[in-house]
mmCIF file of C-alpha atoms and ligand atoms in Angstrom:
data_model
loop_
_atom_site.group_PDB
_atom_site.id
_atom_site.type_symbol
_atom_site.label_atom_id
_atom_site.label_comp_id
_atom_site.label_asym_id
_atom_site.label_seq_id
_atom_site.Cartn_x
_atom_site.Cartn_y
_atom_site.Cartn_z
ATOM 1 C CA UNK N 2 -54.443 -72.979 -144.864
ATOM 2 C CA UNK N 3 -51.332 -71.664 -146.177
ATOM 3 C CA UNK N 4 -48.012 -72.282 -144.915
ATOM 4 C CA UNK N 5 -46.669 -71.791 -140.627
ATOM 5 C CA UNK N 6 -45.441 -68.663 -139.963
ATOM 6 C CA UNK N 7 -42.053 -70.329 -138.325
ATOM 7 C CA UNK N 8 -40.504 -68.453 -135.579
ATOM 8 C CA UNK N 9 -36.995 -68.423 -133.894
ATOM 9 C CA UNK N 10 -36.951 -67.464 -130.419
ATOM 10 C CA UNK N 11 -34.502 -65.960 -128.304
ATOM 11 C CA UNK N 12 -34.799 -65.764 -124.291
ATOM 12 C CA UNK N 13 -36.622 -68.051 -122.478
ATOM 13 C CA UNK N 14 -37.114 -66.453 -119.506
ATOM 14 C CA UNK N 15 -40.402 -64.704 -118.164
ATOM 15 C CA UNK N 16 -41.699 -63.711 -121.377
ATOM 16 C CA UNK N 17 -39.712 -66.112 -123.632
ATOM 17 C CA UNK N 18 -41.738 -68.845 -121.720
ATOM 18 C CA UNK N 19 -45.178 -67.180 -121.628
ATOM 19 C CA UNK N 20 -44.990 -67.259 -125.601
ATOM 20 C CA UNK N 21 -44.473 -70.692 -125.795
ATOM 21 C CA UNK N 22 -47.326 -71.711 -123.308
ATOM 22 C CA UNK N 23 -49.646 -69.470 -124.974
ATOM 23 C CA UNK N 24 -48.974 -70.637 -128.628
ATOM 24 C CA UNK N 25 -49.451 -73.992 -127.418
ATOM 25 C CA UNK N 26 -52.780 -72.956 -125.083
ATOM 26 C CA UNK N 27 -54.113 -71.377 -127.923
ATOM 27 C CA UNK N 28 -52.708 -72.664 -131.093
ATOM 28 C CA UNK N 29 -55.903 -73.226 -132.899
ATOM 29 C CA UNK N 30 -57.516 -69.744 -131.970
ATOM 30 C CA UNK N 31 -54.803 -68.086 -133.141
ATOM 31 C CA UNK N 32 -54.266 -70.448 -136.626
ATOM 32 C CA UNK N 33 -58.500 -69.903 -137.416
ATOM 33 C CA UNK N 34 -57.315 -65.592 -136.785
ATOM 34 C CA UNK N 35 -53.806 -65.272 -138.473
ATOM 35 C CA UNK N 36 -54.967 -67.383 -141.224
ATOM 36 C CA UNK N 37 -51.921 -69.997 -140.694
ATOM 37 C CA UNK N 38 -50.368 -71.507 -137.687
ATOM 38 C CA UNK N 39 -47.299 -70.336 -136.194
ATOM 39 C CA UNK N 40 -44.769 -72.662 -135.020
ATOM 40 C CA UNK N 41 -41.784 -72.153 -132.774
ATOM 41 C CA UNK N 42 -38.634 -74.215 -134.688
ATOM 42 C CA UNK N 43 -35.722 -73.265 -133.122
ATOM 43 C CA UNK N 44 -34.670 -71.752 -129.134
ATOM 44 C CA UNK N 45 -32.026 -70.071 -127.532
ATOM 45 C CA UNK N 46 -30.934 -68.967 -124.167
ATOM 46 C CA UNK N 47 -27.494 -68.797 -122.024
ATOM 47 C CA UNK N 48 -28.616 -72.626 -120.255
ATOM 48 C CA UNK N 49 -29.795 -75.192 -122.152
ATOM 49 C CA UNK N 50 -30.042 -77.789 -119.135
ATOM 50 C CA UNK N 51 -32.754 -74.904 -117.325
ATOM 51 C CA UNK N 52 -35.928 -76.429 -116.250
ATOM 52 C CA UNK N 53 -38.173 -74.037 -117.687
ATOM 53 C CA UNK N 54 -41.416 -75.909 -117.214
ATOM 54 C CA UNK N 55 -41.924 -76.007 -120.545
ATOM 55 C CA UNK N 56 -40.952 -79.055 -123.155
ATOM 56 C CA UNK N 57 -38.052 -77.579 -125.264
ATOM 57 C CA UNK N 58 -37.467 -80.979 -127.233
ATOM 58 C CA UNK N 59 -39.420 -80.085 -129.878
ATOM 59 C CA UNK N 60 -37.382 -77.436 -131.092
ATOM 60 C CA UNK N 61 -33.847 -77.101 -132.293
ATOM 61 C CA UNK N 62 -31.651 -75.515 -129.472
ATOM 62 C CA UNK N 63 -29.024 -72.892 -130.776
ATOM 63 C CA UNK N 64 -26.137 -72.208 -128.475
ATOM 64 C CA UNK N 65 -25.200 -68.970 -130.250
ATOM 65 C CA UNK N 66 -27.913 -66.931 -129.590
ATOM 66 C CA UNK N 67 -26.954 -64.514 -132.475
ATOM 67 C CA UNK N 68 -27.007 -66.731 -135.142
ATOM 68 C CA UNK N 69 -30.620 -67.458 -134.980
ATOM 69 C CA UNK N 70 -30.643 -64.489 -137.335
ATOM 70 C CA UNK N 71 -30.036 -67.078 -140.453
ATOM 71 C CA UNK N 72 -31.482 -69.860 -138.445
ATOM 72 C CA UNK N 73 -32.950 -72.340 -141.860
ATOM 73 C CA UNK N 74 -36.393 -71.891 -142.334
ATOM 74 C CA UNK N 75 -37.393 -69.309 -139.498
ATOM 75 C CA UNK N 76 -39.305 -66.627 -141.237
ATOM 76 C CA UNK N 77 -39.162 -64.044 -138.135
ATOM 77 C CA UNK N 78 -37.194 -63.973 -135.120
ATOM 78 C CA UNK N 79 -38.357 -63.113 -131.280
ATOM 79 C CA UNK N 80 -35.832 -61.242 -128.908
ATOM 80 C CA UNK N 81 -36.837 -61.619 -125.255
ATOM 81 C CA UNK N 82 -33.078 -61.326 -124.049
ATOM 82 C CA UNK N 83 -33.057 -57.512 -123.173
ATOM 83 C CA UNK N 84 -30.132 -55.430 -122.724
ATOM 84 C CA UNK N 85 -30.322 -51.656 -124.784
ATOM 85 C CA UNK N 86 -27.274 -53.394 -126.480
ATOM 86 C CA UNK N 87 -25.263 -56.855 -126.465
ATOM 87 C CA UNK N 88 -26.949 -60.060 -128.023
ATOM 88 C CA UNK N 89 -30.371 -58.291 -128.591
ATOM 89 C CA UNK N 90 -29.015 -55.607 -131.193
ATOM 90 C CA UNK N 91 -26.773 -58.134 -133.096
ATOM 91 C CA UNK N 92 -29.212 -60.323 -133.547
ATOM 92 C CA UNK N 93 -31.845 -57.180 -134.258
ATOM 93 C CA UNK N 94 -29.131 -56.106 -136.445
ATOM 94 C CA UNK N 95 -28.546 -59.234 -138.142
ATOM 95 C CA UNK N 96 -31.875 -60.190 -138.212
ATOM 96 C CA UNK N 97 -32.921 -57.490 -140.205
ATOM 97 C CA UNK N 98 -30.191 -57.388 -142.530
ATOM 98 C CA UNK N 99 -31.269 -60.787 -143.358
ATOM 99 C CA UNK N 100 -34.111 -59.384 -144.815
ATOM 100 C CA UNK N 101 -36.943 -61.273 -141.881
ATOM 101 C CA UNK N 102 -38.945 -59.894 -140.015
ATOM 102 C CA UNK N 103 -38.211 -59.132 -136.140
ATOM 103 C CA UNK N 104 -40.324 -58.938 -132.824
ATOM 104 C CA UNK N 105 -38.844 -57.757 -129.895
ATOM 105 C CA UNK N 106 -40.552 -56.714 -125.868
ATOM 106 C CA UNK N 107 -37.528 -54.785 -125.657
ATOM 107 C CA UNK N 108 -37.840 -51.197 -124.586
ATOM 108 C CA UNK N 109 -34.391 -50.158 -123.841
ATOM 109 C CA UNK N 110 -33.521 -51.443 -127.315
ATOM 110 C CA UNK N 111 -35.979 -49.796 -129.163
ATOM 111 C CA UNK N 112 -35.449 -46.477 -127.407
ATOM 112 C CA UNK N 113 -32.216 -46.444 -127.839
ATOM 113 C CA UNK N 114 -31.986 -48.026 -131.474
ATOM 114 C CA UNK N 115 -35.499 -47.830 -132.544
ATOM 115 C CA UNK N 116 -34.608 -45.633 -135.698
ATOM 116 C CA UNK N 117 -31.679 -47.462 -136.969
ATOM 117 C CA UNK N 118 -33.421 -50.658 -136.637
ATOM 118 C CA UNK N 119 -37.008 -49.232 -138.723
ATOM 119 C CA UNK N 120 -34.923 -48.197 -141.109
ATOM 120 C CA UNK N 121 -33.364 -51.253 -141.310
ATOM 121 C CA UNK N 122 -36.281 -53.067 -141.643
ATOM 122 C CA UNK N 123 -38.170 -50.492 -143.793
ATOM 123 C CA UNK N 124 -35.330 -50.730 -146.221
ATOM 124 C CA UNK N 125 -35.432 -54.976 -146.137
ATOM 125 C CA UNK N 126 -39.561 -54.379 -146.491
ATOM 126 C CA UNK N 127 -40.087 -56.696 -143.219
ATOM 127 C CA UNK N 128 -41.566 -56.113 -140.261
ATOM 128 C CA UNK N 129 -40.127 -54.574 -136.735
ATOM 129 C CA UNK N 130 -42.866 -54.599 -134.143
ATOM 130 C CA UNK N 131 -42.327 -54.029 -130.435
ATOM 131 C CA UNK N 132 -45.958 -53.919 -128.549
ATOM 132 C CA UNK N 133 -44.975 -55.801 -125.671
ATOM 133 C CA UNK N 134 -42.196 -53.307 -125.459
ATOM 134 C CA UNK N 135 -44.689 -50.594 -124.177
ATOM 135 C CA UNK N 136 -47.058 -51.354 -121.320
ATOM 136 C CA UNK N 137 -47.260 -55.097 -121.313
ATOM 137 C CA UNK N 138 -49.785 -56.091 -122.604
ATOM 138 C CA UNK N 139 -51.877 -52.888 -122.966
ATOM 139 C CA UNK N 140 -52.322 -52.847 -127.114
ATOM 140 C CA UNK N 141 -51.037 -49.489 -126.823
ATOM 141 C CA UNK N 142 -48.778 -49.362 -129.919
ATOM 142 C CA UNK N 143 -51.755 -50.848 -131.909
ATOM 143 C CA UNK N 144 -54.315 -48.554 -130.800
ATOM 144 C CA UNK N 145 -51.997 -45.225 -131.544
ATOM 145 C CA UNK N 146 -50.734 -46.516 -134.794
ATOM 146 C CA UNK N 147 -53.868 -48.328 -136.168
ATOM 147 C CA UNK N 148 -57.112 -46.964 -134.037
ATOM 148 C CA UNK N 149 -56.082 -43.439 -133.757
ATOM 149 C CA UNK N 150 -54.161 -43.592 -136.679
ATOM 150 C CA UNK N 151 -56.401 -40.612 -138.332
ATOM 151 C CA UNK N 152 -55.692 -38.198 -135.418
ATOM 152 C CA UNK N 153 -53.232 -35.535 -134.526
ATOM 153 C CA UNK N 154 -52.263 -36.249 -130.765
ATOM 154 C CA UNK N 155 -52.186 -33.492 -128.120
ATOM 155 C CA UNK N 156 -50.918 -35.557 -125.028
ATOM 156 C CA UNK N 157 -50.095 -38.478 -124.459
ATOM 157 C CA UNK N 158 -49.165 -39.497 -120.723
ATOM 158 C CA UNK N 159 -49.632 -42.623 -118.275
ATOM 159 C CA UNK N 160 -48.662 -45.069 -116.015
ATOM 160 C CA UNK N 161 -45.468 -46.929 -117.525
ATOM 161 C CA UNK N 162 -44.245 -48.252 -114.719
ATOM 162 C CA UNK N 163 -45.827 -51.261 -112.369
ATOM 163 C CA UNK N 164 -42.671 -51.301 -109.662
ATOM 164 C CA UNK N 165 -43.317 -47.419 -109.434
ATOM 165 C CA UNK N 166 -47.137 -47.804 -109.366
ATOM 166 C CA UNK N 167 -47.009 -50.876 -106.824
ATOM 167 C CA UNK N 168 -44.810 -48.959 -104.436
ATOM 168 C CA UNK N 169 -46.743 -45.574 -104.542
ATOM 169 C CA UNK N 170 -49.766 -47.240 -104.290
ATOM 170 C CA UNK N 171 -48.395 -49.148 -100.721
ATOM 171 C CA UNK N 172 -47.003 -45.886 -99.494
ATOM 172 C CA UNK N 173 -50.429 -44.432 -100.357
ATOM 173 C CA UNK N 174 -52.564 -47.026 -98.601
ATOM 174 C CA UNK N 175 -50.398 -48.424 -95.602
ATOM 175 C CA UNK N 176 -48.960 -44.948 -95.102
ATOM 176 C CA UNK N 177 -45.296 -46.220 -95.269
ATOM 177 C CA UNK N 178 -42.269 -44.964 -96.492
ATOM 178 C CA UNK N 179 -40.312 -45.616 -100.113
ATOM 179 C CA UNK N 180 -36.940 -47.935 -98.561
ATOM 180 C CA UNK N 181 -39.730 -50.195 -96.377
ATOM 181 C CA UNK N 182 -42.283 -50.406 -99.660
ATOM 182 C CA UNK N 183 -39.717 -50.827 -102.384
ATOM 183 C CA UNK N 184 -37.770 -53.797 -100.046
ATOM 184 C CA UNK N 185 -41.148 -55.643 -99.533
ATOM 185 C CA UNK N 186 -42.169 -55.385 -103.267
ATOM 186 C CA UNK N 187 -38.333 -57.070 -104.036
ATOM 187 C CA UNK N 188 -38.859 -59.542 -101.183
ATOM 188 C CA UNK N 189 -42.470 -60.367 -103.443
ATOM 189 C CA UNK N 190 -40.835 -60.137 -106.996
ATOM 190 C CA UNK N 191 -42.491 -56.773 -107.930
ATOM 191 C CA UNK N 192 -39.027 -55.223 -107.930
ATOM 192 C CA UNK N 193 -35.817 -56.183 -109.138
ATOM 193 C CA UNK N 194 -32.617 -56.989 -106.863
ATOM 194 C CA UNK N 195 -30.951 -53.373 -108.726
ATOM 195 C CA UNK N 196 -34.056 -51.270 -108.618
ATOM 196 C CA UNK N 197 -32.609 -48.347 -110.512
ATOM 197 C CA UNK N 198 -33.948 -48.285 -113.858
ATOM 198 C CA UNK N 199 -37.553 -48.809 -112.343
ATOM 199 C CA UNK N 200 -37.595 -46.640 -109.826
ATOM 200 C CA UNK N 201 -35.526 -43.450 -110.965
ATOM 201 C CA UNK N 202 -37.438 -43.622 -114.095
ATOM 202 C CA UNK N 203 -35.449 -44.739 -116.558
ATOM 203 C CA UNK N 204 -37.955 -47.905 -117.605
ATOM 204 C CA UNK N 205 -40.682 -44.929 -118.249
ATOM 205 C CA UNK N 206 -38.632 -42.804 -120.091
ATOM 206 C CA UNK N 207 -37.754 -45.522 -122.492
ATOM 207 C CA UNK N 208 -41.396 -46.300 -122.810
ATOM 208 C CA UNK N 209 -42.358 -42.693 -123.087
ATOM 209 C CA UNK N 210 -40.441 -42.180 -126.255
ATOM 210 C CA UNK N 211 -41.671 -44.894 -127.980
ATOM 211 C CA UNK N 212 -45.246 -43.839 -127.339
ATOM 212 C CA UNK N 213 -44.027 -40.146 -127.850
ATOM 213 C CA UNK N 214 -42.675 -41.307 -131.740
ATOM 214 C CA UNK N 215 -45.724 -43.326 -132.351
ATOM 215 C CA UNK N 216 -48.088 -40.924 -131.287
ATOM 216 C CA UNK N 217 -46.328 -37.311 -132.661
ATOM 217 C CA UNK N 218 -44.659 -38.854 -136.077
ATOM 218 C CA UNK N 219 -41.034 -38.128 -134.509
ATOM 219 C CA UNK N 220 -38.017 -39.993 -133.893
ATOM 220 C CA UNK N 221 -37.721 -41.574 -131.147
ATOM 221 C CA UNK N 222 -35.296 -39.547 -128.593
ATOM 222 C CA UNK N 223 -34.469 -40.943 -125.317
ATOM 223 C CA UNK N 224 -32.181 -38.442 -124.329
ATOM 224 C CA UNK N 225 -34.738 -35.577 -124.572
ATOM 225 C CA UNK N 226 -36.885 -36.906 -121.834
ATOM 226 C CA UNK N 227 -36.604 -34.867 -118.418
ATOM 227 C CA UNK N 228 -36.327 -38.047 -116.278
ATOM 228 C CA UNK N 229 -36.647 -37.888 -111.914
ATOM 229 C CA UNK N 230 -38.403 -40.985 -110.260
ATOM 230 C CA UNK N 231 -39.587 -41.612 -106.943
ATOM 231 C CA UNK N 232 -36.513 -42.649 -104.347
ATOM 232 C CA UNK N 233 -36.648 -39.201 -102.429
ATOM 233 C CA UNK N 234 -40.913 -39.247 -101.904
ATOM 234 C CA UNK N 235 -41.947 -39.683 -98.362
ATOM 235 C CA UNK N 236 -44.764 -41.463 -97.091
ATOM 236 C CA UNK N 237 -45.503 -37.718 -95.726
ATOM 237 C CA UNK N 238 -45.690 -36.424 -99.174
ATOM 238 C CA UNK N 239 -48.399 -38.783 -99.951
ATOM 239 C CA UNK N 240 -50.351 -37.870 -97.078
ATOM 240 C CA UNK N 241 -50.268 -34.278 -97.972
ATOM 241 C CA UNK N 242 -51.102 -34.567 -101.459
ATOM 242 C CA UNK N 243 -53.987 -36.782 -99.803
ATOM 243 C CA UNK N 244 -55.287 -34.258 -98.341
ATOM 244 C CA UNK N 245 -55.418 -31.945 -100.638
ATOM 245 C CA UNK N 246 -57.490 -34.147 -102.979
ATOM 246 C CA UNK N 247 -54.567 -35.594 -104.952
ATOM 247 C CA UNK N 248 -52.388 -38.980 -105.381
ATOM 248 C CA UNK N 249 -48.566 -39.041 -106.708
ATOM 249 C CA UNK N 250 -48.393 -41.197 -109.488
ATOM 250 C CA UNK N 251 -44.971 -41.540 -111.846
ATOM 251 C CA UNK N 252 -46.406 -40.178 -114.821
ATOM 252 C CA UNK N 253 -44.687 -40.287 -118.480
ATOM 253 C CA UNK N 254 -46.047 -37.390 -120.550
ATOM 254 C CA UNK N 255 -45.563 -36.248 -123.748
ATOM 255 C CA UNK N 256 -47.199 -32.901 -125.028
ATOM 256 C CA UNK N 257 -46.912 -31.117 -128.540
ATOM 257 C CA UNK N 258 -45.954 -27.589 -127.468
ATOM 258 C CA UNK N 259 -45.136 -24.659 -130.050
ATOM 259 C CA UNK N 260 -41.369 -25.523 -129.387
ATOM 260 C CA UNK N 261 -41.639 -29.037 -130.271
ATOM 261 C CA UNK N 262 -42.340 -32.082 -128.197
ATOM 262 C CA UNK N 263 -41.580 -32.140 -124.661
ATOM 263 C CA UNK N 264 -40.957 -35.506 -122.860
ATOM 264 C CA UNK N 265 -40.977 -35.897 -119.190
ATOM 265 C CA UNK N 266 -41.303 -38.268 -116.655
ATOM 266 C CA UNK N 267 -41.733 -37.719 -112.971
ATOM 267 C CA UNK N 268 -44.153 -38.280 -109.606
ATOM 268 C CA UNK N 269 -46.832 -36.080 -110.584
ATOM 269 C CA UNK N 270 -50.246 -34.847 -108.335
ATOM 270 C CA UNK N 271 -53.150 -36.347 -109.734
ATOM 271 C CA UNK N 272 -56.320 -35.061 -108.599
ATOM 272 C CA UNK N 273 -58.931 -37.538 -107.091
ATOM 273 C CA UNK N 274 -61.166 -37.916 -109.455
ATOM 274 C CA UNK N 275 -59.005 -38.678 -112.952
ATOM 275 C CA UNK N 276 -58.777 -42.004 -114.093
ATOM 276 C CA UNK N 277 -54.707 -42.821 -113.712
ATOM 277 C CA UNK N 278 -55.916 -41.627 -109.906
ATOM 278 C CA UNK N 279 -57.443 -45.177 -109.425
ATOM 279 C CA UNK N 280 -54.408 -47.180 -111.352
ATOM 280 C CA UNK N 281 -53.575 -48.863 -108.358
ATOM 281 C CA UNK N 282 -50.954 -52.107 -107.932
ATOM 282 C CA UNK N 283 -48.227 -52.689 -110.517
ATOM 283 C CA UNK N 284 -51.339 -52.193 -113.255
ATOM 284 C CA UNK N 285 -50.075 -49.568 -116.208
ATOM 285 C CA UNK N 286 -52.474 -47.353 -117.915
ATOM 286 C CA UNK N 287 -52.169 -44.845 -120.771
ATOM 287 C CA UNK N 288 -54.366 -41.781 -122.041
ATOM 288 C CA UNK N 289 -53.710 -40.433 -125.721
ATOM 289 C CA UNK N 290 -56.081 -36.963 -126.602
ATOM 290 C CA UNK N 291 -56.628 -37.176 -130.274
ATOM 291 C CA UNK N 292 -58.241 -34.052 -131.953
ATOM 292 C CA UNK N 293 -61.299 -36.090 -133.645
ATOM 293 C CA UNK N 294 -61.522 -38.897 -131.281
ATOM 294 C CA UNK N 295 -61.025 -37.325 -127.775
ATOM 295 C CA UNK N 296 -59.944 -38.776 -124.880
ATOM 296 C CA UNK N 297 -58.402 -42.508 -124.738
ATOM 297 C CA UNK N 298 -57.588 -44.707 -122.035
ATOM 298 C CA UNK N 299 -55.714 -47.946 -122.272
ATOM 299 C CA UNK N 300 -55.556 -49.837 -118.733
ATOM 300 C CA UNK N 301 -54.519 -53.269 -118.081
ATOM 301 C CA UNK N 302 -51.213 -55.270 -116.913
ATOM 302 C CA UNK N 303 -47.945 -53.790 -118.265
ATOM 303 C CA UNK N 304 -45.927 -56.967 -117.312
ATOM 304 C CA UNK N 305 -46.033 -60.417 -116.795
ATOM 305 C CA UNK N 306 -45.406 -63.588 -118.914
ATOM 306 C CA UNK N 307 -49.562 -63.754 -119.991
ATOM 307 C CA UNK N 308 -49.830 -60.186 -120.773
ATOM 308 C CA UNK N 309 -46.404 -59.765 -122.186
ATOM 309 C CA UNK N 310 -46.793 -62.966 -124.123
ATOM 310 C CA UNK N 311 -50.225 -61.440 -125.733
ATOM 311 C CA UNK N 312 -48.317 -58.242 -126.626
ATOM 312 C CA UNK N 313 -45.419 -59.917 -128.616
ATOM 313 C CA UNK N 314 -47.911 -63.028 -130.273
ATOM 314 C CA UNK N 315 -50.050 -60.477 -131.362
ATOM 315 C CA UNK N 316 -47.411 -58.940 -133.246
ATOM 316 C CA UNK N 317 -46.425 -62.188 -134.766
ATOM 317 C CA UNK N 318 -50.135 -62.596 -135.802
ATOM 318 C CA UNK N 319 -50.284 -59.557 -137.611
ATOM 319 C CA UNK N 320 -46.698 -60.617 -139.634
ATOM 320 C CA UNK N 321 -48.857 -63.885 -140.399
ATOM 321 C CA UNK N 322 -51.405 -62.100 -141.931
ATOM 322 C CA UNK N 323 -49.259 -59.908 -143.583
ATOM 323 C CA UNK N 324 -49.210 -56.468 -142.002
ATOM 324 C CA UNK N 325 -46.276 -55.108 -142.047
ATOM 325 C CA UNK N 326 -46.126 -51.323 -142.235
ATOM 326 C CA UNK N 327 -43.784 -48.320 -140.844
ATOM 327 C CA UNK N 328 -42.518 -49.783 -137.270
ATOM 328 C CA UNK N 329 -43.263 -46.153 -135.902
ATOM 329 C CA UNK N 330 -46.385 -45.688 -137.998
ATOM 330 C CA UNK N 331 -44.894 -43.367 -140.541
ATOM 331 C CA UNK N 332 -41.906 -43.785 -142.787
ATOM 332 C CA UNK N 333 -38.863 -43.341 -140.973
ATOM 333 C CA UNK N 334 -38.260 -40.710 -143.785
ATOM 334 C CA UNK N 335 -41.271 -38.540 -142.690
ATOM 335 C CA UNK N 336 -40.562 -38.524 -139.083
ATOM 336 C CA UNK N 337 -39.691 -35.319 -137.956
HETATM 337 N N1 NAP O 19 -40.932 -59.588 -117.605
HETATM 338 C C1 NAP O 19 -41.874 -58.763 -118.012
HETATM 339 O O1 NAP O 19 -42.952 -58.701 -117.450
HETATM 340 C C2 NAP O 19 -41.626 -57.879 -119.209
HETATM 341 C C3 NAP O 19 -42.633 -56.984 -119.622
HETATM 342 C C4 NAP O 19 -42.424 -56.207 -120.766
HETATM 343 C C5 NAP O 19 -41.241 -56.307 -121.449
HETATM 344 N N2 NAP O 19 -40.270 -57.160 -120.995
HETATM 345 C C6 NAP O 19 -39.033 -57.245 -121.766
HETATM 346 O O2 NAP O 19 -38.908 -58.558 -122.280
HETATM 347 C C7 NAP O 19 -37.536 -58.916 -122.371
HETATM 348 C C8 NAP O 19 -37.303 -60.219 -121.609
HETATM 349 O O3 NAP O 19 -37.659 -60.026 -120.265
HETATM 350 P P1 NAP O 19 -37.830 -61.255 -119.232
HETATM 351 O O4 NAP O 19 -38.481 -60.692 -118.041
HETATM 352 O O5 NAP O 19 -38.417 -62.427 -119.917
HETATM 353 O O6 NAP O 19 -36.299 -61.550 -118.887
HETATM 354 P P2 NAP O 19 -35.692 -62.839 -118.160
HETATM 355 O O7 NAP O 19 -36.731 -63.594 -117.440
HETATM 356 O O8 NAP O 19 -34.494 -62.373 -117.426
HETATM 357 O O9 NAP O 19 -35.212 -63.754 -119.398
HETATM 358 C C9 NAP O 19 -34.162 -63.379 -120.221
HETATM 359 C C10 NAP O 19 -33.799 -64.549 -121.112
HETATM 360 O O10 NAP O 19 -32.722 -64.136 -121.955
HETATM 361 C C11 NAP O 19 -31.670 -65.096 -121.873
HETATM 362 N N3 NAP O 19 -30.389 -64.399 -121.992
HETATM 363 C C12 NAP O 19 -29.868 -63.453 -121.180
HETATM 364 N N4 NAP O 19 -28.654 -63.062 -121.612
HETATM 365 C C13 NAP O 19 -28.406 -63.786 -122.721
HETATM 366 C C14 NAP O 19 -27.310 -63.856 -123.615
HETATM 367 N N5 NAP O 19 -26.215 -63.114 -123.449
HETATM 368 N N6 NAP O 19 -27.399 -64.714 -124.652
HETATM 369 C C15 NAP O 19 -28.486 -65.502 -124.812
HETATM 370 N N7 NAP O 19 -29.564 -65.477 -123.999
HETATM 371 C C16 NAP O 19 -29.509 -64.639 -122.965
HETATM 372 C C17 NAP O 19 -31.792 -65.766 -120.517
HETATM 373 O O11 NAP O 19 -31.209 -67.037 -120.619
HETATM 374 P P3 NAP O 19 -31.162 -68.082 -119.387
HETATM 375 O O12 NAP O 19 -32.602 -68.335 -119.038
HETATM 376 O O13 NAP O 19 -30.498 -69.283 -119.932
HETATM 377 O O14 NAP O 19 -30.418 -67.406 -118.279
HETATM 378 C C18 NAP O 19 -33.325 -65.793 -120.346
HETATM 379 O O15 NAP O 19 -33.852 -66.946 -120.925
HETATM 380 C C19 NAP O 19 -36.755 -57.710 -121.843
HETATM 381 O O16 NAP O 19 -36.408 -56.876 -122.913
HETATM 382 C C20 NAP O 19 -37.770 -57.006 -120.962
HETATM 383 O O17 NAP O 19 -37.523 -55.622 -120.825
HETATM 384 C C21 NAP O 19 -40.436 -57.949 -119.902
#
């Protein structure tokens, strides 16, 4: 077998902490499929005396979280800090301009800096890969970039959101209102103590145009995503739709339209008997309409430390065996 694929890690916190159980749950699995182990060497968070349930001996501890960028002997580096800006882009930033390769879960990043950074990395010829970044751990980015790879999209819309989906899906069942749902789903650790990017969409759109560049061959842009979320539905709103054969769902959707692509993400009526209808929980699902293949549908958990954890070691298998390949499945040069 040839030599580890060694890995720097940064963030040890829900995710960072999933990836370390799960390369050590299923170390030789994933050595026998990547063709050569992979082997944390070196961790970094704000707290180094955190009990994090895991052992952190066996790995170097680096205070400054940036400078795992140049960390000896790390081929790729792992941000599971998050933050749109801060100590995840230096160290994406740095990383890159290293010339290694860089795996991140972090949506708000990529959204925001997605092109920069795969141009970074195209020019360095490493890899950038964010799966976990979209969906959890729905192979979402894989399935658009590799599986449909061959098809020109139509749509591509879902459930990108589990806070959003967990809450409707309460007010739907239990007939309750938003403020009652959304402070039971904090009190349970579905929602976070500032709600805002979750529930007024924000954590969608970011998602959305990710998937949107993947899937339509454009640059990623944030800022032309219509964005509303769900604070002003009523539990009576739900009941209505109900009635009429329909449940509100947050939907992200992005649509090639003569004018160009048009992003949007808001509570939309879906009827009864389409798939996203029967998303229920804080599950995420996504459907992509390719013109040879036809209708997709991606379903599973979009957060988590397991499902999260699968998202980003997957992408550290592939950079073991060697796929690299345009972070947003063209050339940043050909996106439109
Ligand atoms: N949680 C999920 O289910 C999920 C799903 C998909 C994507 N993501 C993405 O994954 C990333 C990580 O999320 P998470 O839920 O694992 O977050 P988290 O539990 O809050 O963990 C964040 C980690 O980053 C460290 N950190 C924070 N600020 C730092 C700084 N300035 N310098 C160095 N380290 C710092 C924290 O250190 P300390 O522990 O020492 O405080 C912690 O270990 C985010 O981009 C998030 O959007 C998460």
């Amino acid at each position: 077998m040839s030599e580890p694929l060694r890995v720097a890690l940064a963030g040890l916190g829900t995710v960072g902490g999933g990836v370390i159980r799960l390369l050590d749950a299923n170390r030789e699995l994933i050595a026998r499929r990547a063709g050569r182990e992979i082997e944390i060497v070196a961790v970094s968070a704000r707290d180094r005396g955190k009990d994090r349930g895991v052992d952190l001996s066996r790995f170097v501890w680096v205070d400054d979280t940036t400078a795992l960028a140049k960390q000896p002997g790390a081929d790729v580096v792992v941000e599971l800090i998050g933050g749109s800006d801060g100590p995840a882009l230096t160290l994406a930033r740095s990383t890159l301009g290293a010339g290694r390769s860089f795996v991140t879960a972090n949506k708000a990043m990529i959204a925001h800096h997605g092109l920069e950074l795969a141009q970074a990395a195209e020019g360095a010829g490493v890899a950038l890969k964010f799966e976990a970044a979209v969906a959890g751990g729905i192979p979402v980015i894989k399935g658009l970039r590799e599986g449909a790879a061959a098809n020109e999209i139509a749509r591509v819309y879902g459930i990108l959101n589990g806070t959003c989906n967990f809450i409707l899906s309460k007010m739907e069942s239990e007939g309750r209102d938003f403020a009652e749902v959304l402070a039971e789903a904090q009190a349970l650790g579905f929602a976070e103590s500032d709600p805002s990017f979750d529930i007024d969409g924000v954590d969608a759109a970011h998602k959305l145009s990710i998937l949107a560049a993947v899937a339509f061959g454009t640059q990623p842009a944030f800022d032309d995503v219509a964005i509303s979320g769900i604070r002003r539905l009523l539990g009576a709103d739900i009941a209505e739709a109900a009635a009429l054969g329909y449940r509100v769902r947050l939907l992200g959707l992005a649509e090639a339209g003569t004018d160009g692509l048009f992003q949007r993400v808001h509570p939309h009526l879906v009827p009864i008997d389409h798939p996203l209808a029967h998303v229920t929980g804080s599950l995420n699902a996504v459907v992509a309409e390719g013109n040879f293949v036809g209708r997709l549908l991606f379903q599973g958990a979009g957060a988590g430390d397991g499902p999260t954890a699968s998202a980003v070691v997957a992408d550290l298998i592939d950079i073991a065996r060697g796929e690299f390949g345009p972070p947003f499945a063209m050339p940043v040069v050909s996106l439109t």
